């Protein structure tokens, strides 16, 4: 998170050596090579831009421009502009020039990794091109727009301000424009970046997104719904979701006199009675000071917290699902399907972490053809598209043909079928460090399957209705195509020379008979019949 | 100018079309679903009428509804064929079944459910239009010959008889070495006078020619006919008319094998494939004069016509297909008479067959002056 000073959302920051951090996390943060780095940098900036808008009740307008540096073709200038809440000017050097640590005492579902990613991008740019980062920002209500040109002193983990300035706003603009220069490889990264932008556009139908590529290609996704997903709230962690390390950090908190008070105030779902209960079970005197807790006390406490069955279920307030309408609008915006449906499941929990599953389905229209093995799958975790390792993701396991009988739902694969899965959680159970696929957690798998069944059932109803209607239409055409022939022939036998007149009457009567039988409109059938040409 | 008979036949056909299809039109004008109720032309719907000794269509009916997507095309084809035949009758034409195929063959161009233009032919092969003609015959209860539809001529006739055909008077006793080809519209033939006591139908054209040159029909006051193998409809209709209208007894001479027997039964009771025609084509009184198995081998009451040496020379060993066919005939109810069972059992026992030509080679005189007249005289035939 870049944004810090908003009334409803406040996060605490703590310093850590960025050089240390980046040295350790360069690969993990996704900056292993120029191709990957270009993609990752765009991602970090776009996700920050969206977090600065939709989490704060603003309909996003995000513009992404990637330009090749004319002096050095392997350098790319990435500029991302949003219309978000902006950054207080006094925080800008810190926000971009110093790696910040966001408190883990509160949990809230956001896209970015506590603002670490964008700093990784800045450092990577600085290391590969030597170019500084430029930031232009203003907040709602401020009269001026602020401009900064910064670099990071890697040794001291301090921003170096190269230029700064401000000017009066001529219009009520607010938002942030960040521009960085990094070494990249557009031709190799292109496909992945465009796919990322497109998949982001699918779940942000409430955002206008413009993407200008270095080769001049422009993608524009126009907002088609004026509704934002409800913002998430901060919540305390649930006791089932913690570990020993977390308890050690907790112990350092000097605000509480007793262990009992510490527990009550640090977790959700823990009251006086429960706290005492848990502490007695862990053989800890509830009235001692947290600083008196030994290593062995902490181990026992951690075990008890994990095993204790009587906590209330974790709160889902921290989660921000997209909602049915937004998913539907998003699928419509990109694929113009003939059928679209979505569902948001009720909150559930695994290992003390609340989660919500959302599933969308789109069929026909401009939806591309799927493979034989399953529908086209669009996976999202906390509103971030997951592009890789699809086949090892729990979502694939659920939607693939081998585990889901699509034929039961009137779908025969391959089909023009998309399934969108969105997992919101304060902790997504990713497989490995790549964060591209979600692990087979039984609770999540079950929720995904229930959600998929529900939307697929609606698709089945739609398709069987469509099949019935097509059957009716086909029947009308089969019958109507012979009307002129039959009318003409019977008129020849019945007319005694008044052929044409009888012909016309018979044509109308036959149309009426077919209309009665098929429940169609006679005029519709006459129209079909009159389009038929009987060759001579 | 068409003859009086011709016009009469046309008038009858036209009236039938107007009646039967007029009913259909009336239903349509009343907004009722149009349906053609047609007797089924299937083997299972073929029954043998023992009293009338005819193979007939059974009571099963096919309801061809225009509103049935599987029948709509057939329905349209039926009305199309009806209109074409109707117009030919009105216009004094004599179309062949091939003509009818071409006259009705055209393209229907329509849009499918996706709005794409598609084409369909009313019919593609003559097999299809021929089937529709048969449907119309059954639906109207009339033969295509009576609707003046032509087919190839096959049967021939000579004899002491004069007929009128197409306005000409033809003397069937003045055909030279040739014969009168029985026209495909035998109902247009008018019998003027006849001086004959019986009709002899010979399966083999070659034997017919020999008997004709020998003057058999003159000597024995008869009408001599050949079907040249399996009889066509015109020959069967012509024989039927001779039997029915002139009350002449009809004798049929075929090879002594299951195929010969079946040819006889087609003349007599009709064919399985076209049982709907029997009513107007079959000659229930036709008698199988030979060659019978007892003619060759004799039995306890009868001396064989051939000496053991001749029989040995002339008979041919039956093939597996003959045996199979003979067993099939045994299963047909109209072959389940004492005489026929005896005939077929001898065949199955001896596994031998004989062609009429063999009798002719014993001597034409023997065939013409001994075998045929004596068999007729002594009543040695199978019914």
Coordinates of N, CA and C in Angstrom, one line a residue, chain B residues 10-135:
Chain B
X10 N -58.6 -41.3 -68.6 CA -58.1 -40.0 -68.1 C -59.1 -39.3 -67.1
X11 N -60.3 -39.3 -67.6 CA -61.4 -38.7 -66.8 C -61.5 -39.3 -65.4
X12 N -61.4 -40.7 -65.4 CA -61.5 -41.4 -64.2 C -60.3 -41.0 -63.2
X13 N -59.1 -41.0 -63.8 CA -57.9 -40.6 -63.0 C -58.0 -39.2 -62.4
X14 N -58.4 -38.3 -63.3 CA -58.5 -36.9 -62.9 C -59.5 -36.8 -61.7
X15 N -60.7 -37.5 -61.8 CA -61.7 -37.4 -60.8 C -61.2 -38.0 -59.5
X16 N -60.4 -39.1 -59.6 CA -59.8 -39.7 -58.4 C -58.9 -38.7 -57.7
X17 N -58.0 -38.0 -58.4 CA -57.1 -37.0 -57.9 C -57.9 -35.9 -57.2
X18 N -59.0 -35.4 -57.9 CA -59.7 -34.3 -57.3 C -60.4 -34.7 -56.1
X19 N -60.9 -36.0 -56.1 CA -61.6 -36.4 -54.9 C -60.7 -36.6 -53.7
X20 N -59.6 -37.3 -53.9 CA -58.7 -37.7 -52.8 C -57.9 -36.5 -52.3
X21 N -57.4 -35.7 -53.2 CA -56.6 -34.6 -52.8 C -57.5 -33.4 -52.5
X22 N -58.7 -33.4 -53.0 CA -59.6 -32.3 -52.7 C -60.0 -32.4 -51.2
X23 N -60.1 -33.6 -50.7 CA -60.4 -33.8 -49.3 C -59.3 -33.2 -48.4
X24 N -58.0 -33.4 -48.9 CA -56.9 -32.8 -48.2 C -57.0 -31.3 -48.2
X25 N -57.3 -30.7 -49.4 CA -57.4 -29.3 -49.5 C -58.5 -28.7 -48.5
X26 N -59.6 -29.5 -48.5 CA -60.7 -29.0 -47.6 C -60.2 -29.0 -46.2
X27 N -59.5 -30.0 -45.8 CA -59.0 -30.0 -44.4 C -58.1 -28.8 -44.1
X28 N -57.3 -28.5 -45.1 CA -56.4 -27.4 -44.9 C -57.2 -26.1 -44.8
X29 N -58.2 -25.9 -45.6 CA -59.0 -24.7 -45.6 C -59.7 -24.6 -44.2
X30 N -60.0 -25.7 -43.6 CA -60.6 -25.7 -42.3 C -59.6 -25.6 -41.2
X31 N -58.3 -25.4 -41.6 CA -57.2 -25.3 -40.6 C -57.0 -26.5 -39.8
X32 N -57.3 -27.7 -40.4 CA -57.0 -28.9 -39.8 C -55.7 -29.5 -40.3
X33 N -54.9 -30.1 -39.5 CA -53.6 -30.6 -40.0 C -53.8 -31.6 -41.1
X34 N -53.1 -31.4 -42.3 CA -53.3 -32.3 -43.4 C -52.5 -33.6 -43.2
X35 N -53.2 -34.7 -43.5 CA -52.6 -36.0 -43.3 C -53.0 -36.9 -44.4
X36 N -52.0 -37.6 -45.0 CA -52.3 -38.6 -46.0 C -52.4 -40.0 -45.3
X37 N -53.5 -40.7 -45.4 CA -53.6 -42.0 -44.8 C -53.4 -43.0 -45.9
X38 N -52.3 -43.7 -45.9 CA -51.9 -44.6 -47.0 C -51.7 -46.0 -46.5
X39 N -52.2 -47.0 -47.2 CA -52.0 -48.4 -46.7 C -50.5 -48.6 -46.8
X40 N -50.0 -49.4 -45.8 CA -48.6 -49.6 -45.7 C -48.1 -50.6 -46.7
X41 N -47.0 -50.3 -47.4 CA -46.5 -51.2 -48.4 C -45.3 -52.0 -47.8
X42 N -45.6 -52.8 -46.8 CA -44.5 -53.6 -46.2 C -44.9 -55.1 -46.2
X43 N -43.8 -55.9 -46.1 CA -44.0 -57.3 -46.1 C -45.0 -57.8 -45.0
X44 N -44.8 -57.1 -43.8 CA -45.7 -57.5 -42.7 C -47.1 -57.2 -42.9
X45 N -47.3 -56.2 -43.8 CA -48.7 -55.8 -44.1 C -49.2 -56.5 -45.4
X46 N -48.6 -57.6 -45.8 CA -49.0 -58.3 -47.0 C -49.8 -59.5 -46.5
X47 N -51.0 -59.7 -46.9 CA -51.8 -60.8 -46.4 C -52.3 -61.6 -47.6
X48 N -52.5 -62.9 -47.4 CA -53.0 -63.7 -48.5 C -54.5 -64.0 -48.2
X49 N -55.3 -63.5 -49.2 CA -56.7 -63.7 -49.0 C -57.1 -65.0 -49.6
X50 N -57.4 -66.0 -48.7 CA -57.6 -67.4 -49.2 C -58.9 -67.5 -50.0
X51 N -59.9 -66.7 -49.6 CA -61.2 -66.9 -50.3 C -61.0 -66.4 -51.8
X52 N -60.4 -65.2 -51.9 CA -60.2 -64.7 -53.3 C -59.0 -65.1 -53.9
X53 N -58.1 -65.8 -53.1 CA -56.9 -66.4 -53.6 C -56.0 -65.2 -54.2
X54 N -55.8 -64.2 -53.4 CA -55.0 -63.1 -53.8 C -54.0 -62.6 -52.7
X55 N -52.9 -62.1 -53.1 CA -52.0 -61.4 -52.2 C -52.5 -60.0 -52.1
X56 N -52.8 -59.6 -50.9 CA -53.3 -58.2 -50.8 C -52.6 -57.4 -49.7
X57 N -52.8 -56.1 -49.8 CA -52.3 -55.3 -48.7 C -53.1 -55.5 -47.5
X58 N -52.5 -55.5 -46.3 CA -53.3 -55.7 -45.1 C -53.9 -54.4 -44.7
X59 N -54.5 -54.4 -43.5 CA -55.2 -53.2 -43.0 C -54.4 -52.1 -42.4
X60 N -53.1 -52.3 -42.3 CA -52.2 -51.3 -41.7 C -52.1 -50.1 -42.5
X61 N -52.3 -49.0 -41.8 CA -52.2 -47.7 -42.6 C -51.1 -46.8 -42.1
X62 N -50.5 -46.0 -43.0 CA -49.5 -45.1 -42.6 C -50.1 -43.7 -42.6
X63 N -49.9 -43.0 -41.5 CA -50.4 -41.6 -41.5 C -49.3 -40.7 -41.7
X64 N -49.3 -40.1 -42.9 CA -48.2 -39.2 -43.3 C -48.7 -37.8 -43.0
X65 N -48.3 -37.2 -41.9 CA -48.8 -35.9 -41.5 C -47.8 -34.8 -42.0
X66 N -48.3 -33.8 -42.5 CA -47.4 -32.7 -42.9 C -46.7 -32.1 -41.7
X67 N -47.3 -32.2 -40.5 CA -46.8 -31.5 -39.3 C -45.7 -32.4 -38.7
X68 N -45.5 -33.6 -39.2 CA -44.5 -34.4 -38.6 C -43.2 -34.1 -39.4
X69 N -42.2 -33.6 -38.6 CA -40.9 -33.2 -39.3 C -40.3 -34.3 -40.0
X70 N -40.5 -35.6 -39.6 CA -39.9 -36.7 -40.3 C -40.7 -37.1 -41.6
X71 N -41.9 -36.6 -41.7 CA -42.7 -37.0 -42.8 C -43.0 -35.8 -43.8
X72 N -42.6 -34.6 -43.3 CA -43.0 -33.4 -44.1 C -42.5 -33.4 -45.5
X73 N -41.3 -33.9 -45.7 CA -40.7 -33.9 -47.0 C -41.4 -34.9 -47.9
X74 N -41.7 -36.1 -47.4 CA -42.4 -37.2 -48.1 C -43.8 -36.6 -48.5
X75 N -44.4 -35.9 -47.5 CA -45.7 -35.3 -47.8 C -45.7 -34.4 -49.0
X76 N -44.6 -33.5 -49.0 CA -44.5 -32.6 -50.1 C -44.2 -33.3 -51.4
X77 N -43.4 -34.3 -51.3 CA -43.1 -35.1 -52.5 C -44.3 -35.8 -53.1
X78 N -45.2 -36.2 -52.2 CA -46.4 -36.9 -52.6 C -47.3 -35.9 -53.4
X79 N -47.4 -34.7 -52.8 CA -48.3 -33.7 -53.5 C -47.7 -33.3 -54.8
X80 N -46.3 -33.2 -54.8 CA -45.6 -32.9 -56.0 C -45.9 -33.9 -57.1
X81 N -45.7 -35.2 -56.8 CA -45.9 -36.2 -57.8 C -47.4 -36.2 -58.2
X82 N -48.3 -36.0 -57.3 CA -49.7 -36.0 -57.6 C -50.0 -34.9 -58.6
X83 N -49.4 -33.7 -58.4 CA -49.7 -32.5 -59.3 C -49.1 -32.8 -60.7
X84 N -47.9 -33.5 -60.8 CA -47.3 -33.7 -62.1 C -48.1 -34.8 -62.9
X85 N -48.6 -35.8 -62.2 CA -49.4 -36.9 -62.9 C -50.7 -36.3 -63.3
X86 N -51.3 -35.4 -62.4 CA -52.5 -34.8 -62.7 C -52.4 -33.9 -63.9
X87 N -51.4 -33.1 -64.0 CA -51.2 -32.3 -65.2 C -51.0 -33.1 -66.5
X88 N -50.3 -34.2 -66.4 CA -50.1 -35.1 -67.5 C -51.4 -35.6 -68.0
X89 N -52.3 -36.0 -67.1 CA -53.6 -36.5 -67.4 C -54.4 -35.5 -68.2
X90 N -54.4 -34.2 -67.6 CA -55.1 -33.1 -68.2 C -54.6 -32.8 -69.6
X91 N -53.2 -32.9 -69.8 CA -52.6 -32.4 -71.0 C -52.5 -33.6 -72.0
X92 N -53.2 -34.7 -71.8 CA -53.1 -35.8 -72.8 C -51.7 -36.3 -73.0
X93 N -50.9 -36.4 -71.9 CA -49.6 -36.9 -72.1 C -49.5 -38.3 -71.6
X94 N -48.4 -39.0 -72.0 CA -48.1 -40.3 -71.5 C -46.7 -40.3 -70.9
X95 N -46.4 -39.8 -69.7 CA -45.1 -39.7 -69.2 C -44.6 -41.1 -68.8
X96 N -43.3 -41.3 -68.8 CA -42.7 -42.5 -68.3 C -42.3 -42.2 -66.8
X97 N -42.0 -43.2 -66.1 CA -41.6 -42.9 -64.7 C -40.3 -42.1 -64.6
X98 N -39.5 -42.2 -65.6 CA -38.3 -41.4 -65.7 C -38.7 -39.9 -66.0
X99 N -39.7 -39.7 -66.9 CA -40.2 -38.3 -67.1 C -40.6 -37.7 -65.8
X100 N -41.4 -38.5 -65.1 CA -42.0 -38.0 -63.8 C -40.9 -37.5 -62.9
X101 N -39.8 -38.4 -62.9 CA -38.7 -38.0 -62.0 C -38.1 -36.7 -62.4
X102 N -37.9 -36.5 -63.7 CA -37.3 -35.2 -64.2 C -38.2 -34.0 -64.0
X103 N -39.5 -34.3 -64.2 CA -40.5 -33.1 -64.1 C -40.6 -32.6 -62.7
X104 N -40.4 -33.6 -61.7 CA -40.5 -33.1 -60.3 C -39.3 -32.7 -59.7
X105 N -38.1 -33.0 -60.3 CA -36.9 -32.7 -59.7 C -36.5 -31.2 -59.8
X106 N -36.5 -30.5 -58.6 CA -36.1 -29.2 -58.6 C -35.6 -28.8 -57.2
X107 N -35.0 -27.6 -57.1 CA -34.4 -27.3 -55.9 C -35.3 -26.4 -55.0
X108 N -35.3 -26.6 -53.7 CA -36.0 -25.7 -52.8 C -34.9 -25.0 -52.0
X109 N -34.9 -23.7 -52.1 CA -33.9 -22.8 -51.5 C -34.5 -22.2 -50.2
X110 N -34.0 -22.4 -49.1 CA -34.5 -21.8 -47.9 C -33.4 -21.4 -46.9
X111 N -33.8 -20.7 -45.9 CA -32.8 -20.2 -44.9 C -32.9 -21.1 -43.7
X112 N -31.8 -21.5 -43.1 CA -31.8 -22.4 -41.9 C -31.9 -21.5 -40.7
X113 N -31.8 -22.1 -39.5 CA -32.1 -21.2 -38.3 C -31.0 -20.2 -38.1
X114 N -29.9 -20.3 -38.7 CA -28.9 -19.3 -38.6 C -29.0 -18.2 -39.7
X115 N -30.0 -18.4 -40.5 CA -30.2 -17.4 -41.6 C -29.4 -17.8 -42.9
X116 N -28.7 -18.9 -42.8 CA -27.8 -19.3 -44.0 C -28.7 -19.9 -45.0
X117 N -28.4 -19.5 -46.3 CA -29.2 -20.1 -47.4 C -28.8 -21.6 -47.6
X118 N -29.8 -22.4 -47.7 CA -29.5 -23.8 -47.9 C -30.4 -24.3 -49.1
X119 N -29.9 -25.4 -49.7 CA -30.7 -25.9 -50.8 C -31.0 -27.4 -50.6
X120 N -32.2 -27.8 -51.1 CA -32.5 -29.2 -51.0 C -33.3 -29.5 -52.2
X121 N -33.0 -30.7 -52.8 CA -33.7 -31.2 -54.0 C -35.0 -31.9 -53.6
X122 N -36.0 -31.7 -54.4 CA -37.3 -32.4 -54.1 C -37.0 -33.9 -54.1
X123 N -36.2 -34.4 -55.0 CA -35.6 -35.8 -54.9 C -34.4 -35.8 -55.7
X124 N -33.5 -36.8 -55.3 CA -32.2 -36.8 -56.0 C -32.1 -38.0 -56.9
X125 N -32.7 -39.1 -56.6 CA -32.6 -40.3 -57.4 C -34.0 -40.8 -57.8
X126 N -34.0 -41.5 -59.0 CA -35.3 -41.9 -59.5 C -35.9 -42.9 -58.5
X127 N -35.1 -43.6 -57.7 CA -35.6 -44.6 -56.7 C -36.6 -43.9 -55.8
X128 N -36.2 -42.6 -55.4 CA -37.1 -41.8 -54.6 C -38.5 -41.5 -55.2
X129 N -38.4 -41.0 -56.5 CA -39.6 -40.6 -57.1 C -40.5 -41.9 -57.4
X130 N -39.8 -43.0 -57.8 CA -40.6 -44.2 -58.0 C -41.4 -44.7 -56.8
X131 N -40.7 -44.5 -55.6 CA -41.4 -44.9 -54.4 C -42.6 -44.0 -54.2
X132 N -42.5 -42.7 -54.5 CA -43.6 -41.8 -54.4 C -44.8 -42.2 -55.3
X133 N -44.4 -42.6 -56.5 CA -45.4 -43.1 -57.5 C -46.2 -44.3 -56.9
X134 N -45.5 -45.2 -56.3 CA -46.1 -46.4 -55.6 C -47.1 -45.9 -54.5
X135 N -46.6 -44.9 -53.7 CA -47.5 -44.3 -52.7 C -48.8 -43.8 -53.3

